[in-house]
């Protein structure tokens, strides 16, 4: 039958951040399946059918991809960033587990991509250079109380933190509450980074403290990072590009701040 | 003067996982600086000097790279995986902060790479598909008590977990103790994944439970992942390749396990 299914990460936006592995899969595919703006990142060509679907259609999209692969198509399910971090890979396996057992013999692979977290971290320095955690702040699929519990435990563990989906238009109050919890747990001097649309033309970066942070500094395209108690700033000397004026933010490898 | 310094991630081993951004930087470099086995992944060519150094030489290596860039060289500092995750980016900024202020005007960029964590996660499915944390289990640069505290808090937060540097030859007892802490906090049925040297010819995968896990299943080339309480297995139907016999491991997007 010859069909296969690859769940692939397109990275944060810049084509120079798409791995050759993913590019090769796209070049060999008969079908690309995904959320409309991600599918549109794949150039049309003869022999390729692009199936764009709405957000929050993840399970139906995954079933469609499995069905296509089961009937001999070569299918790439595209995610932004990395497919394994709050993206399509988990949805695909949820659909696979709930579907007909024969599909478990399909040739399925997950192809990693540059996650928004790694791209944002690179842009400002190395804020995740020591132990860290990664939390989806959307309460679509989990109770808000669990998010708050995780924020408090992450602060107690002194992790650096990366937050996905910080602020939806439908529930902007969630992020305001998250900032309050973090200020209480980490203090107003703790560093926070707002990295929006990294590697796209709309990229913007802002480095501030929890005391100065405002909820409207984030939207759904923003990756937010909060430092550990050891995370530090380095002011850059004046340079030409706008990016140069944002200070570097990094978390030393050692808890004492001492080098090796 | 025209010098620059890029701290670049070479990914977990397979050249198909190196981003075009990193390949372009390597093609334009005059000097590559890094730990010997990573520098050897960059093919020699006329006009390129490769500076290999020992492990645990991170700060001296970073100073060397800054010095070269300050004198007009185009320098790539290479890391395995992603440079921002327990790799050279943090060391570079430690050295920058401790060095002469003029170096802060240098053109420095961090280029992200596919981290071992993302590559290992993709190989077995989507174990990091929900909130997770990432901990370096080496106690070279932090006290063991802090590692243990973070393990207990991560278990209480019900994070999936990714562990770097699980087991050194010098201190193998650390990982044994980590497994004890995790068994106590998460119970013997909790899933654990040992992903060794993913994307290299030495790749091996093992999926088991904390109750069955043995310390010698990990070495310093192994990325270890422990599921949250919601992480699940899907047995694959018999396939040809050895990889096909490892079950899929994934963490659903929802805490209740329900799809969207």
XYZ file of C-alpha atoms in Angstrom:
520
model
C 0.000 0.000 0.000
C 2.968 2.342 0.550
C 1.243 5.005 2.571
C 2.882 6.738 5.504
C 2.210 9.495 7.973
C 4.780 11.933 9.340
C 3.952 14.502 11.979
C 6.405 17.293 11.268
C 7.468 20.521 12.929
C 7.866 23.574 10.676
C 9.705 25.560 13.346
C 8.702 29.029 14.531
C 8.356 30.733 11.131
C 11.637 31.289 9.297
C 12.210 28.658 6.590
C 15.896 28.576 7.581
C 14.738 26.865 10.789
C 13.036 23.936 8.980
C 15.187 20.806 9.175
C 16.238 19.045 5.960
C 14.431 15.952 7.305
C 11.129 17.838 7.294
C 11.805 19.446 3.901
C 12.467 15.992 2.407
C 9.214 14.642 3.862
C 7.275 17.569 2.403
C 8.913 17.073 -1.003
C 7.848 13.409 -1.019
C 4.303 13.903 0.324
C 1.033 13.537 -1.561
C -0.959 15.295 1.186
C -0.302 17.968 3.779
C -2.753 18.230 6.674
C -2.928 20.905 9.342
C -4.214 24.175 10.706
C -4.744 26.582 7.780
C -1.866 29.035 8.428
C 0.634 26.163 8.836
C -0.562 24.361 5.691
C -0.163 27.642 3.808
C 3.530 27.674 4.743
C 3.969 24.671 2.398
C 4.245 25.842 -1.228
C 1.691 24.328 -3.603
C 2.954 21.972 -6.304
C 1.474 19.415 -8.711
C 0.768 16.120 -6.949
C 0.370 17.702 -3.514
C -3.038 18.222 -1.912
C -3.151 20.689 0.977
C -5.878 20.039 3.562
C -6.253 23.090 5.815
C -8.558 22.917 8.807
C -9.624 25.155 11.656
C -7.977 25.447 15.030
C -9.447 23.113 17.679
C -10.102 20.500 15.000
C -7.097 18.454 16.067
C -8.750 15.055 16.514
C -10.750 15.190 13.280
C -7.629 16.361 11.476
C -5.640 13.467 12.923
C -8.311 10.958 11.863
C -8.303 12.396 8.369
C -4.518 12.010 8.184
C -4.653 8.405 9.445
C -7.397 7.572 6.924
C -5.359 9.040 4.065
C -2.231 7.125 5.093
C -4.274 3.913 5.443
C -5.389 4.270 1.819
C -1.867 4.662 0.464
C -1.260 8.394 0.689
C 2.022 9.887 1.868
C 0.818 12.323 4.484
C 2.612 15.068 6.423
C 0.722 16.552 9.350
C 2.286 19.974 9.919
C 2.662 21.776 13.237
C 4.294 25.051 14.025
C 7.407 24.725 16.186
C 7.912 21.146 17.369
C 4.999 18.729 16.915
C 5.592 17.163 20.349
C 5.250 20.368 22.403
C 1.581 21.378 22.750
C 0.961 20.501 19.108
C -0.276 17.780 16.768
C 1.738 14.718 17.840
C -0.240 14.096 21.050
C -3.537 14.625 19.172
C -2.428 12.127 16.539
C -1.745 9.450 19.137
C -5.032 10.174 20.907
C -6.801 9.578 17.595
C -4.707 6.488 16.856
C -5.530 4.918 20.214
C -9.268 5.533 19.732
C -9.342 4.266 16.128
C -9.377 0.879 14.462
C -6.514 -1.400 15.563
C -5.358 -1.981 11.979
C -4.086 1.594 11.846
C -1.493 0.701 14.492
C 0.449 -1.076 11.763
C 0.753 2.159 9.750
C 4.184 3.647 9.111
C 4.041 6.659 11.458
C 6.935 8.943 12.356
C 7.261 12.163 14.317
C 9.836 14.600 12.892
C 11.061 17.116 15.452
C 11.203 20.858 14.797
C 12.630 23.979 16.428
C 10.092 24.746 19.136
C 8.973 28.308 19.887
C 10.607 27.855 23.290
C 14.055 27.084 21.830
C 13.807 29.862 19.225
C 12.733 32.461 21.788
C 15.376 31.346 24.235
C 18.096 31.614 21.570
C 16.974 35.101 20.598
C 17.445 36.570 24.078
C 20.465 34.509 25.147
C 20.111 31.393 27.273
C 17.283 31.855 29.813
C 16.657 28.070 29.818
C 20.331 27.255 30.379
C 19.601 25.518 33.659
C 16.707 23.282 34.839
C 13.374 24.544 33.515
C 9.730 23.684 32.959
C 7.289 24.315 30.152
C 3.604 24.976 30.856
C 0.651 25.583 28.554
C -1.289 28.436 30.195
C -4.469 27.724 28.232
C -7.212 26.235 30.367
C -9.049 24.774 27.368
C -8.017 21.255 28.280
C -7.222 21.427 31.992
C -8.640 23.177 35.052
C -7.179 26.548 35.993
C -6.470 25.286 39.522
C -3.956 22.801 38.091
C -2.166 25.575 36.202
C -1.890 27.624 39.376
C -0.639 24.627 41.354
C 2.038 23.986 38.732
C 3.140 27.629 38.756
C 3.590 27.546 42.537
C 5.494 24.247 42.492
C 7.680 25.420 39.598
C 8.562 28.553 41.568
C 9.336 26.460 44.651
C 11.603 24.239 42.527
C 13.284 27.435 41.235
C 12.868 26.337 37.629
C 13.183 28.778 34.775
C 9.785 28.633 33.040
C 8.486 28.813 29.491
C 4.796 29.457 28.910
C 2.817 28.632 25.766
C -0.566 30.181 24.897
C -0.320 32.797 27.643
C -3.336 34.870 26.772
C -6.377 34.103 24.700
C -8.798 36.784 23.543
C -11.611 34.752 25.130
C -9.991 34.487 28.578
C -7.449 37.291 29.055
C -7.910 37.197 32.845
C -6.001 33.910 33.102
C -2.643 35.480 32.309
C -3.266 38.357 34.716
C -3.854 35.789 37.448
C -0.724 33.862 36.417
C 1.362 37.031 36.776
C -0.088 37.603 40.267
C 0.762 34.065 41.350
C 4.292 34.403 39.969
C 4.865 37.818 41.588
C 3.774 36.386 44.923
C 5.958 33.296 44.556
C 9.050 34.833 42.908
C 9.011 38.519 43.927
C 8.816 41.648 41.735
C 12.490 41.643 40.693
C 12.303 38.320 38.861
C 13.066 38.615 35.128
C 10.376 37.944 32.541
C 10.750 37.810 28.748
C 7.997 38.376 26.176
C 9.082 36.925 22.830
C 6.483 37.430 20.135
C 6.471 35.724 16.721
C 10.193 34.974 16.853
C 11.871 34.590 13.441
C 8.915 36.182 11.591
C 8.588 39.770 10.282
C 6.346 40.507 13.294
C 9.015 39.516 15.818
C 9.228 41.626 18.962
C 11.120 41.106 22.201
C 10.688 42.679 25.604
C 12.684 41.980 28.755
C 11.342 43.276 32.056
C 10.562 42.182 35.627
C 7.474 40.600 37.160
C 6.913 43.897 38.983
C 6.735 45.792 35.685
C 5.017 43.132 33.584
C 1.511 43.879 32.280
C -0.936 41.277 30.975
C -1.242 42.987 27.591
C 2.452 42.463 26.887
C 1.433 38.936 25.743
C -0.955 37.584 23.156
C -1.400 34.093 21.700
C 1.695 34.517 19.486
C 3.905 35.315 22.488
C 6.197 32.857 24.203
C 6.698 34.042 27.781
C 9.704 33.024 29.860
C 10.290 33.676 33.543
C 13.784 33.269 34.935
C 14.874 31.265 37.938
C 16.279 33.149 40.927
C 19.709 32.889 39.225
C 18.728 34.286 35.824
C 20.753 37.390 34.923
C 20.889 40.307 32.493
C 23.806 41.539 30.433
C 23.305 44.996 28.917
C 24.573 45.125 25.371
C 26.594 48.067 24.169
C 24.885 50.206 21.548
C 24.714 48.482 18.201
C 22.950 49.119 14.938
C 20.050 46.684 14.828
C 17.013 47.094 17.078
C 17.561 43.563 18.342
C 20.896 44.710 19.750
C 19.190 47.001 22.259
C 17.436 44.141 24.073
C 19.690 42.958 26.897
C 20.926 39.386 26.956
C 19.161 37.138 29.481
C 20.805 33.938 30.654
C 20.651 31.391 33.441
C 24.106 30.242 34.563
C 24.838 26.537 34.501
C 25.728 26.500 38.178
C 23.322 27.318 41.014
C 26.089 29.305 42.708
C 26.777 31.257 39.522
C 30.356 29.983 39.471
C 31.810 28.720 36.216
C 33.389 25.321 35.770
C 36.427 44.544 11.856
C 33.583 42.263 10.668
C 33.954 39.484 13.219
C 30.990 37.670 14.664
C 30.196 34.829 17.021
C 27.323 32.375 16.624
C 26.561 29.691 19.186
C 24.961 26.958 17.126
C 23.185 23.677 17.808
C 24.144 20.713 15.617
C 21.138 18.653 16.716
C 21.328 15.130 18.137
C 23.562 13.562 15.469
C 21.860 13.098 12.087
C 22.885 15.815 9.610
C 19.267 15.921 8.362
C 18.429 17.503 11.727
C 20.814 20.459 11.290
C 18.890 23.618 10.346
C 19.791 25.504 7.145
C 20.516 28.511 9.390
C 23.268 26.590 11.171
C 24.633 25.109 7.922
C 24.881 28.615 6.440
C 26.751 29.885 9.491
C 29.208 26.977 9.286
C 29.744 27.633 5.556
C 30.602 31.284 6.274
C 32.792 30.693 9.352
C 36.539 31.086 9.637
C 36.692 29.235 12.974
C 34.715 26.468 14.661
C 35.150 26.083 18.401
C 33.818 23.302 20.625
C 34.145 19.982 22.369
C 36.251 17.674 20.166
C 33.513 15.240 19.009
C 31.208 18.122 18.033
C 33.929 20.015 16.159
C 34.673 16.796 14.264
C 31.100 16.785 12.970
C 32.024 19.850 10.888
C 33.839 18.825 7.698
C 37.275 20.410 7.233
C 37.677 22.857 4.357
C 40.236 25.464 3.277
C 39.811 28.687 5.229
C 38.224 26.984 8.244
C 40.157 26.375 11.453
C 38.660 23.823 13.828
C 39.484 24.338 17.506
C 38.584 21.218 19.477
C 38.820 21.249 23.262
C 38.109 18.909 26.140
C 34.857 18.512 27.987
C 34.574 20.743 31.090
C 36.585 23.445 29.313
C 33.470 25.492 28.607
C 34.559 28.857 30.022
C 38.032 28.808 28.469
C 36.465 27.740 25.170
C 33.964 30.610 25.364
C 36.762 33.116 26.067
C 38.725 31.793 23.113
C 35.697 32.234 20.858
C 35.069 35.789 22.103
C 38.736 36.658 21.581
C 38.655 35.341 18.017
C 35.462 37.255 17.184
C 36.920 40.427 18.734
C 39.875 40.177 16.354
C 37.711 39.879 13.244
C 37.130 36.144 12.959
C 33.772 34.644 12.052
C 33.325 32.096 14.804
C 30.802 29.306 15.316
C 30.744 27.698 18.748
C 29.158 24.284 18.229
C 27.027 22.375 20.690
C 25.252 19.082 20.331
C 21.440 19.380 20.385
C 20.332 22.912 21.195
C 22.976 25.337 22.535
C 20.544 26.768 25.112
C 19.717 23.501 26.874
C 22.578 22.456 29.170
C 25.118 23.440 26.526
C 27.427 26.214 25.382
C 25.106 29.263 25.256
C 24.957 29.753 29.033
C 28.727 29.253 29.303
C 29.272 31.853 26.594
C 27.231 34.461 28.473
C 28.970 33.621 31.755
C 32.283 34.312 30.026
C 30.937 37.457 28.344
C 29.712 38.891 31.636
C 33.087 38.252 33.298
C 35.145 39.645 30.407
C 36.090 43.101 29.187
C 33.063 45.354 28.559
C 34.111 46.084 24.969
C 33.184 42.524 24.036
C 29.535 43.343 24.775
C 29.432 45.252 21.497
C 30.333 42.092 19.552
C 27.849 40.665 17.050
C 26.682 37.564 18.968
C 23.821 35.276 18.026
C 22.484 31.997 19.340
C 21.180 29.634 16.634
C 18.758 27.038 17.991
C 19.046 23.316 17.248
C 16.984 20.177 17.677
C 17.572 19.278 21.318
C 18.106 15.691 22.447
C 14.850 16.044 24.366
C 12.802 16.895 21.262
C 14.496 14.217 19.158
C 13.974 11.515 21.777
C 10.398 12.575 22.368
C 9.628 12.420 18.630
C 11.149 8.964 18.331
C 8.838 7.374 20.882
C 5.728 9.428 20.152
C 4.783 12.459 22.239
C 5.710 11.891 25.884
C 6.189 15.663 26.382
C 2.806 16.492 24.815
C 1.578 18.133 28.001
C 3.288 20.277 30.665
C 6.803 19.032 31.398
C 10.118 19.873 33.001
C 13.724 19.320 32.030
C 16.399 18.590 34.636
C 20.148 18.032 34.362
C 20.865 15.098 36.694
C 24.582 15.839 36.885
C 25.635 17.219 40.245
C 28.818 18.752 38.822
C 27.426 22.272 39.131
C 24.693 21.984 41.774
C 24.182 20.105 45.016
C 22.488 16.721 44.885
C 19.911 17.878 47.463
C 18.597 20.425 44.946
C 18.196 17.742 42.280
C 16.231 15.588 44.705
C 14.042 18.526 45.736
C 13.275 19.295 42.086
C 12.403 15.664 41.376
C 9.912 15.609 44.241
C 8.315 18.927 43.261
C 8.128 17.889 39.599
C 6.344 14.700 40.634
C 3.952 16.687 42.823
C 3.229 19.008 39.871
C 2.597 15.888 37.754
C 4.957 17.099 35.044
C 6.299 14.756 32.422
C 10.075 14.939 32.884
C 13.152 14.874 30.656
C 16.539 14.177 32.215
C 19.914 15.111 30.746
C 23.227 13.564 31.845
C 21.523 10.845 33.899
C 24.527 8.758 34.775
C 28.197 9.565 34.800
C 30.854 6.904 35.096
C 32.295 8.831 38.050
C 29.047 8.999 40.049
C 26.701 6.231 38.906
C 24.960 6.188 42.305
C 23.188 9.490 41.555
C 20.884 7.981 38.967
C 20.091 5.011 41.205
C 19.015 7.459 43.894
C 16.961 9.488 41.361
C 15.076 6.328 40.384
C 14.342 5.609 44.069
C 12.988 9.135 44.610
C 10.829 8.875 41.480
C 9.509 5.406 42.381
C 8.534 6.693 45.791
C 6.873 9.818 44.394
C 5.251 8.386 41.248
C 4.747 4.669 41.989
C 6.181 1.617 40.184
C 3.739 1.675 37.245
C 4.863 5.081 35.958
C 6.304 4.915 32.426
C 9.983 5.640 31.796
C 11.789 5.910 28.451
C 15.508 5.416 27.852
C 16.469 7.000 24.519
C 20.137 6.552 23.729
C 22.040 8.376 20.975
C 18.870 9.150 19.020
C 19.391 9.651 15.273
C 22.884 8.117 15.335
C 23.921 4.572 14.304
C 24.105 3.713 18.032
C 20.479 4.643 18.679
C 18.566 2.425 21.086
C 15.166 2.863 22.726
C 13.655 1.158 25.741
C 10.234 1.776 27.249
C 9.517 0.343 30.676
C 8.147 1.306 34.107
C 9.844 2.790 37.152
C 9.307 -0.567 38.874
C 11.331 -2.356 36.179
C 13.894 0.374 35.486
C 17.533 -0.361 36.331
C 20.267 2.264 36.708
C 22.434 0.625 34.038
C 19.749 1.256 31.392
C 21.183 4.796 31.152
C 24.601 6.206 30.382
C 25.765 9.743 29.545
C 24.448 9.432 25.968
C 20.934 8.556 27.191
C 18.056 10.991 27.424
C 15.656 9.674 30.065
C 11.987 10.651 30.132
C 9.450 9.874 32.839
C 5.761 10.260 32.059
C 3.159 12.172 34.003
C 0.341 10.195 35.631
C -1.554 10.547 32.322
C 1.176 9.265 29.998
C 0.039 6.222 27.990
C 1.323 3.397 25.812
C 0.073 2.252 22.419
C 1.370 -1.144 21.330
C 2.316 -1.141 17.684
C 1.316 -4.023 15.459
C 4.214 -6.096 14.184
C 6.292 -4.245 11.627
C 9.592 -4.839 9.882
C 12.010 -2.421 11.485
C 13.293 -2.890 15.019
C 12.058 0.574 15.891
C 8.522 -0.569 15.095
C 8.534 -2.943 18.061
C 8.918 -0.180 20.642
C 5.467 0.925 21.754
C 4.358 4.498 21.250
C 4.397 6.636 24.382
C 2.348 9.812 24.561
C 0.881 12.263 27.038
C -2.626 13.405 26.090
C -3.237 17.128 25.753
C -6.029 17.025 28.297
C -5.626 16.099 31.952
C -8.818 14.060 31.761
C -7.514 12.218 28.708
C -10.500 13.460 26.667
C -9.903 14.920 23.223
C -11.044 18.344 22.133
